[in-house]
XYZ file of C-alpha atoms in Angstrom:
444
model
C 115.694 112.869 101.584
C 112.710 110.654 100.724
C 110.116 113.421 100.947
C 112.264 115.936 99.034
C 112.629 113.574 96.070
C 108.886 112.949 96.014
C 108.172 116.687 96.090
C 110.671 117.316 93.274
C 109.187 114.536 91.159
C 105.615 115.753 91.555
C 106.674 119.365 90.923
C 108.386 118.222 87.714
C 105.199 116.482 86.599
C 103.105 119.596 87.231
C 105.556 121.861 85.378
C 105.703 119.522 82.370
C 101.928 119.219 82.205
C 100.798 122.739 83.079
C 103.569 124.900 81.598
C 104.887 122.815 78.699
C 101.576 121.007 77.973
C 103.192 117.562 78.014
C 100.590 114.768 78.092
C 99.734 113.779 81.674
C 100.625 110.115 81.130
C 104.094 111.003 79.829
C 104.599 113.558 82.630
C 103.660 111.002 85.278
C 106.049 108.386 83.924
C 108.885 110.936 83.764
C 108.165 111.899 87.376
C 108.166 108.219 88.396
C 111.542 107.653 86.703
C 112.975 110.816 88.274
C 111.925 109.856 91.810
C 113.167 106.299 91.296
C 116.622 107.363 90.139
C 116.902 109.998 92.898
C 116.039 107.236 95.384
C 118.944 105.249 93.855
C 116.753 102.440 92.624
C 118.539 100.265 90.060
C 117.268 100.383 86.438
C 115.890 96.824 86.543
C 114.243 97.372 89.944
C 112.731 100.686 88.820
C 111.372 99.171 85.610
C 109.781 96.317 87.557
C 108.260 98.772 90.058
C 106.761 100.914 87.287
C 105.362 97.866 85.520
C 103.912 96.548 88.773
C 102.288 99.875 89.662
C 100.911 100.434 86.153
C 99.609 96.893 85.808
C 98.172 96.472 89.294
C 96.291 99.764 89.091
C 94.776 99.013 85.692
C 94.138 95.423 86.741
C 91.729 96.604 89.400
C 90.314 99.695 87.702
C 90.492 99.496 83.900
C 87.510 97.184 83.401
C 85.443 99.095 85.962
C 86.233 102.430 84.317
C 85.474 101.142 80.810
C 82.224 99.390 81.803
C 81.179 102.435 83.801
C 81.897 104.752 80.882
C 79.746 102.624 78.574
C 76.882 102.512 81.086
C 77.119 106.279 81.518
C 77.170 106.906 77.770
C 74.164 104.617 77.274
C 72.331 106.512 80.021
C 73.099 109.810 78.291
C 72.323 108.776 74.697
C 69.159 106.808 75.542
C 67.702 109.743 77.474
C 67.792 107.866 80.812
C 70.066 110.457 82.439
C 67.768 113.247 81.241
C 64.730 111.345 82.578
C 66.367 111.093 86.018
C 67.353 114.751 85.939
C 63.903 115.956 84.879
C 62.182 113.892 87.577
C 64.548 115.024 90.341
C 64.082 118.666 89.346
C 60.306 118.202 89.145
C 60.110 116.591 92.601
C 62.678 118.727 94.434
C 62.694 121.946 92.400
C 65.798 123.654 91.031
C 66.607 125.177 94.417
C 66.762 121.808 96.188
C 68.169 119.628 93.418
C 71.614 119.930 94.996
C 70.222 118.322 98.145
C 68.811 115.493 96.059
C 72.190 114.879 94.420
C 73.926 114.904 97.797
C 71.527 112.194 99.000
C 72.224 110.178 95.841
C 75.967 110.660 96.377
C 75.741 109.462 99.981
C 73.794 106.360 98.974
C 76.238 105.539 96.168
C 79.238 106.142 98.456
C 77.819 103.798 101.098
C 76.729 101.093 98.686
C 79.510 100.841 96.098
C 83.257 100.943 95.678
C 84.267 104.563 95.140
C 85.290 104.308 91.495
C 82.020 102.555 90.628
C 79.997 105.135 92.549
C 81.739 108.058 90.854
C 81.441 106.638 87.342
C 77.713 105.999 87.760
C 77.156 109.391 89.441
C 79.013 111.519 86.864
C 76.497 111.397 83.970
C 73.632 112.061 86.375
C 75.436 115.151 87.709
C 75.859 116.507 84.186
C 72.254 115.756 83.192
C 70.832 117.429 86.307
C 73.046 120.484 85.844
C 72.072 120.862 82.175
C 68.345 120.566 82.921
C 68.607 122.925 85.908
C 70.695 125.350 83.814
C 73.459 125.673 86.432
C 77.230 125.093 86.073
C 77.774 121.359 86.504
C 80.603 121.861 89.029
C 78.110 123.450 91.432
C 76.316 120.099 91.469
C 79.451 117.963 91.185
C 81.292 119.368 94.210
C 78.595 118.633 96.849
C 77.598 115.310 95.252
C 81.170 114.042 95.017
C 81.938 115.380 98.495
C 79.039 113.308 99.826
C 80.249 110.226 97.968
C 83.851 110.478 99.186
C 82.750 111.215 102.759
C 80.452 108.190 102.890
C 83.066 105.977 101.279
C 85.864 106.953 103.661
C 83.933 107.035 106.964
C 81.345 104.270 106.964
C 81.616 100.479 107.020
C 81.216 98.268 104.979
C 83.692 100.165 102.827
C 87.152 98.506 103.048
C 89.013 101.377 104.732
C 86.680 101.848 107.727
C 86.265 98.066 108.118
C 90.032 97.599 108.270
C 90.368 100.415 110.811
C 87.636 98.971 113.022
C 89.595 95.719 113.107
C 92.964 97.418 113.675
C 91.749 99.508 116.617
C 89.277 96.975 118.039
C 86.489 99.556 117.811
C 82.733 99.072 118.156
C 81.157 99.301 114.685
C 77.937 100.845 115.993
C 79.805 103.688 117.688
C 81.854 104.209 114.525
C 78.590 104.728 112.605
C 77.335 107.222 115.196
C 80.525 109.294 115.236
C 80.882 109.068 111.446
C 77.347 110.404 111.001
C 78.078 113.329 113.341
C 81.208 114.083 111.288
C 79.606 113.559 107.864
C 76.740 116.048 108.209
C 78.796 119.257 108.807
C 81.493 117.998 106.435
C 79.116 117.706 103.481
C 77.358 120.979 104.339
C 80.593 122.983 104.505
C 82.223 121.310 101.502
C 79.099 121.297 99.363
C 77.595 124.694 100.157
C 80.252 126.925 101.715
C 83.385 125.962 99.755
C 81.968 126.635 96.246
C 81.309 130.246 97.258
C 85.072 130.781 97.485
C 86.036 129.021 94.245
C 85.080 131.827 91.872
C 83.585 131.130 88.452
C 82.699 127.436 88.184
C 81.121 127.587 84.736
C 82.819 125.037 82.456
C 81.716 123.464 79.138
C 79.741 120.231 79.362
C 82.255 117.360 78.981
C 82.323 115.767 75.529
C 81.784 112.274 76.910
C 78.577 113.402 78.626
C 76.992 115.115 75.635
C 74.171 113.159 73.953
C 74.647 112.476 70.239
C 70.959 113.304 69.695
C 68.061 114.785 71.656
C 65.673 111.988 72.639
C 61.983 113.015 72.876
C 60.467 112.585 76.345
C 58.054 109.828 75.246
C 60.970 107.739 73.897
C 63.107 107.844 77.028
C 63.274 104.953 79.536
C 61.025 105.287 82.573
C 62.271 106.900 85.777
C 62.202 103.572 87.650
C 64.223 101.843 84.942
C 66.633 104.765 84.611
C 67.286 104.592 88.357
C 67.342 100.800 88.646
C 70.075 100.098 86.072
C 72.817 102.320 87.580
C 71.922 100.967 91.027
C 72.467 97.353 89.939
C 76.114 97.274 91.159
C 75.002 98.435 94.607
C 72.129 95.948 94.709
C 74.398 93.075 93.676
C 77.182 93.972 96.134
C 74.863 94.511 99.098
C 72.944 91.321 98.336
C 76.208 89.380 98.176
C 77.362 90.818 101.511
C 74.091 89.861 103.199
C 74.065 86.385 101.613
C 77.611 85.619 102.764
C 76.501 86.065 106.369
C 74.297 82.973 105.974
C 76.676 80.804 103.921
C 79.631 78.758 105.140
C 82.968 80.271 104.137
C 84.246 76.849 103.064
C 81.404 76.210 100.639
C 81.325 76.613 96.873
C 78.267 78.844 97.296
C 80.301 81.331 99.348
C 82.958 81.421 96.641
C 80.386 82.089 93.933
C 78.592 84.747 95.960
C 81.932 86.471 96.643
C 82.720 86.385 92.927
C 79.370 87.813 91.817
C 79.488 90.436 94.569
C 82.901 91.788 93.578
C 83.081 94.997 91.585
C 83.869 93.700 88.081
C 81.076 91.054 87.870
C 78.627 93.529 89.423
C 79.545 96.119 86.795
C 79.305 93.501 84.046
C 75.746 92.655 85.121
C 74.874 96.370 85.084
C 76.449 96.739 81.641
C 74.383 93.870 80.203
C 71.254 95.404 81.739
C 72.130 98.827 80.285
C 72.658 97.371 76.807
C 69.260 95.701 76.963
C 67.116 98.303 78.740
C 68.717 101.456 77.266
C 69.348 99.981 73.827
C 67.515 96.896 72.637
C 64.325 97.433 74.675
C 64.104 100.998 73.351
C 64.060 99.672 69.783
C 67.721 100.390 69.123
C 69.815 98.019 67.037
C 72.820 96.154 68.386
C 74.887 98.156 65.894
C 73.766 101.399 67.593
C 74.522 99.960 71.024
C 77.999 98.782 70.027
C 78.629 102.170 68.448
C 77.934 103.740 71.860
C 80.251 101.160 73.423
C 83.069 102.059 71.029
C 82.506 105.796 71.441
C 82.605 105.521 75.241
C 85.805 103.466 75.213
C 87.501 105.946 72.879
C 86.433 108.807 75.122
C 87.832 107.194 78.264
C 90.976 105.525 76.804
C 93.389 108.317 77.746
C 91.919 108.541 81.242
C 92.603 104.819 81.706
C 96.227 105.181 80.575
C 96.760 108.211 82.815
C 95.355 106.269 85.779
C 97.855 103.510 85.019
C 100.742 105.996 84.887
C 99.555 107.441 88.200
C 99.697 103.912 89.591
C 103.297 103.610 88.429
C 104.208 106.852 90.221
C 102.371 105.664 93.339
C 104.287 102.364 93.377
C 107.659 104.063 93.043
C 106.817 106.305 95.990
C 105.573 103.377 98.098
C 108.627 101.232 97.328
C 110.892 104.129 98.296
C 109.729 103.701 101.914
C 108.355 107.222 102.277
C 105.353 105.986 104.289
C 107.507 104.365 106.961
C 109.725 107.450 107.046
C 106.765 109.767 107.663
C 105.463 107.487 110.393
C 108.797 107.416 112.229
C 108.932 111.216 112.191
C 105.407 111.668 113.524
C 105.590 109.160 116.384
C 108.334 111.217 117.991
C 105.805 113.937 118.868
C 103.528 114.225 121.918
C 100.418 115.666 120.262
C 96.879 114.302 120.662
C 96.502 110.722 119.330
C 93.546 111.853 117.219
C 95.585 114.619 115.579
C 98.559 112.288 115.189
C 96.448 109.600 113.526
C 94.927 112.193 111.190
C 98.268 113.842 110.364
C 100.130 110.602 109.648
C 97.303 109.436 107.401
C 97.208 112.770 105.552
C 100.942 112.771 104.885
C 100.983 109.165 103.697
C 97.903 109.797 101.507
C 99.633 112.810 99.959
C 102.745 110.763 99.339
C 101.184 107.540 98.056
C 97.760 108.579 96.720
C 96.187 105.552 98.388
C 93.356 106.050 100.902
C 93.216 102.533 102.332
C 97.018 102.183 102.311
C 97.467 105.468 104.179
C 94.784 104.585 106.738
C 96.187 101.122 107.419
C 99.779 102.348 107.608
C 98.762 105.017 110.099
C 96.690 102.485 112.041
C 99.709 100.218 112.386
C 101.841 103.061 113.720
C 99.190 104.456 116.075
C 97.959 101.129 117.431
C 101.515 100.048 118.209
C 101.915 103.183 120.309
C 98.507 103.033 122.059
C 97.603 99.363 122.553
C 98.051 98.165 126.128
C 100.475 95.186 125.989
C 98.641 93.473 128.870
C 95.022 93.808 127.705
C 95.706 94.066 123.968
C 93.230 96.952 123.666
C 93.400 100.713 123.229
C 92.490 102.365 126.522
C 94.007 105.847 126.378
C 91.538 107.138 123.754
C 88.151 106.207 122.280
C 88.836 103.531 119.587
C 85.714 104.377 117.556
C 86.629 108.064 117.450
C 90.191 107.109 116.515
C 88.767 105.191 113.550
C 86.901 108.294 112.370
C 89.959 110.539 112.855
C 92.104 108.201 110.772
C 89.374 107.822 108.139
C 89.058 111.611 107.888
C 92.792 111.778 107.246
C 92.495 109.271 104.415
C 89.876 111.499 102.748
C 92.208 114.425 102.219
C 93.823 116.539 99.504
C 94.956 114.266 96.677
C 96.852 115.044 93.541
C 98.539 113.462 90.528
C 99.382 110.119 92.157
C 95.719 109.343 92.929
C 93.531 107.487 90.402
C 90.445 109.344 91.656
C 92.091 112.672 90.787
C 92.345 111.577 87.166
C 88.820 110.173 87.146
C 87.461 113.563 88.268
C 89.623 115.387 85.727
C 88.854 113.048 82.846
C 85.108 112.679 83.338
C 84.539 116.394 83.830
C 87.077 117.387 81.154
C 89.028 119.765 83.415
C 92.619 120.994 83.371
C 95.047 119.822 86.061
C 94.841 123.315 87.597
C 91.024 123.243 87.745
C 91.082 119.707 89.144
C 93.400 120.757 91.947
C 91.157 123.762 92.595
C 87.937 121.720 92.779
C 88.676 118.072 93.574
C 91.758 118.897 95.608
C 90.109 121.587 97.729
C 86.898 119.639 98.336
C 88.972 116.715 99.630
C 91.108 118.993 101.804
C 87.992 120.681 103.179
C 86.414 117.285 103.920
C 89.462 116.184 105.859
C 89.968 119.350 107.917
C 86.300 119.644 108.863
C 86.350 115.967 109.830
C 89.295 116.510 112.178
C 87.716 119.608 113.748
C 84.486 117.725 114.480
C 86.426 114.751 115.877
C 88.321 117.037 118.261
C 85.019 118.609 119.311
C 83.531 115.188 120.044
C 86.659 114.151 121.974
C 85.928 116.850 124.549
C 82.775 114.954 125.584
C 83.835 111.294 125.269
């Protein structure tokens, strides 16, 4: 009955939020309690699970989301986002600006943790759309599709790295297959899918609206406007490279690992944004802190909703639904690539966790395919199996996924519109990925 209770709980959340207009945070917590009680979790155990899920999710994301919101707001109100948008449109033209944003999305998805990449990308999407005079969702869908595709398929992101290790795959071949998968995935999701989504014209989100129009000669330069949001990527990549030359037992390695983690990297970017987009532009610290406060107020409910989504996720995980799905799927005789994809999709739908779903599926699949004598996977191509599993982790997500609420909150959409845009672009990414993997498997 595990899956039925999860379905009932999520359906209850959607009804409360969409029909009765109950706040999403309250709806999520009610759904978490409902699933927990239906799973016969004791009151004390359920309370501890909810607290753990809420706290652990905010512990890893709250500071990143808040710092990112402040950086984004500073970019918008200083004119930096407009400077980037104007320059991209000038260089690429309105007709090709979508291509430019896809390239930016791919770079951000490769270089940064997903939440950081999205938060930095969001204000740029809005600024480009406003300057190009097109609905911002027409820019957001391909750009975010590129970001999620890069994040889910390519090392050094944590999911693909963990899968390479689990399957014993060659990293170089994973890059080759992932690139073959990524190109048609982004093209179909970014250019074909929006044609079937109807009217995508939505009001510019309040958080992304500048408080005043900054004259062109008072805006930060293009180089500076680009450099500051890229600081997290520069710091993280530099730390990764440096660690290759430093002993793991040394204090230097520990410090490099600390600086290269997401929160310190975002803190460095925040300090740079305060200086370059505020103080250096002749703004007072009072103005800068006013932007800080405004950004935090604008993102506060999103943070709380993400925490409630984490509570729902933890209840579902602790119910054992992932193991249950895996046991059902391993009884079939379908292609290992399809099986790996399907198990990952189902666990991602149930838990809302990309890396968790990929690693759970990897454990199930590798146990079935690894030769006990050689300790390696010989029946299928390990690198292609990595990509199939990664494609499954980049699938339709809903109310138990923090990224769902980030997309909804930053772009000021309803739950229905978020499912229609974010949900469908993720589903499209995943299905196209599987189709391309199966096509490649014919030749390897």
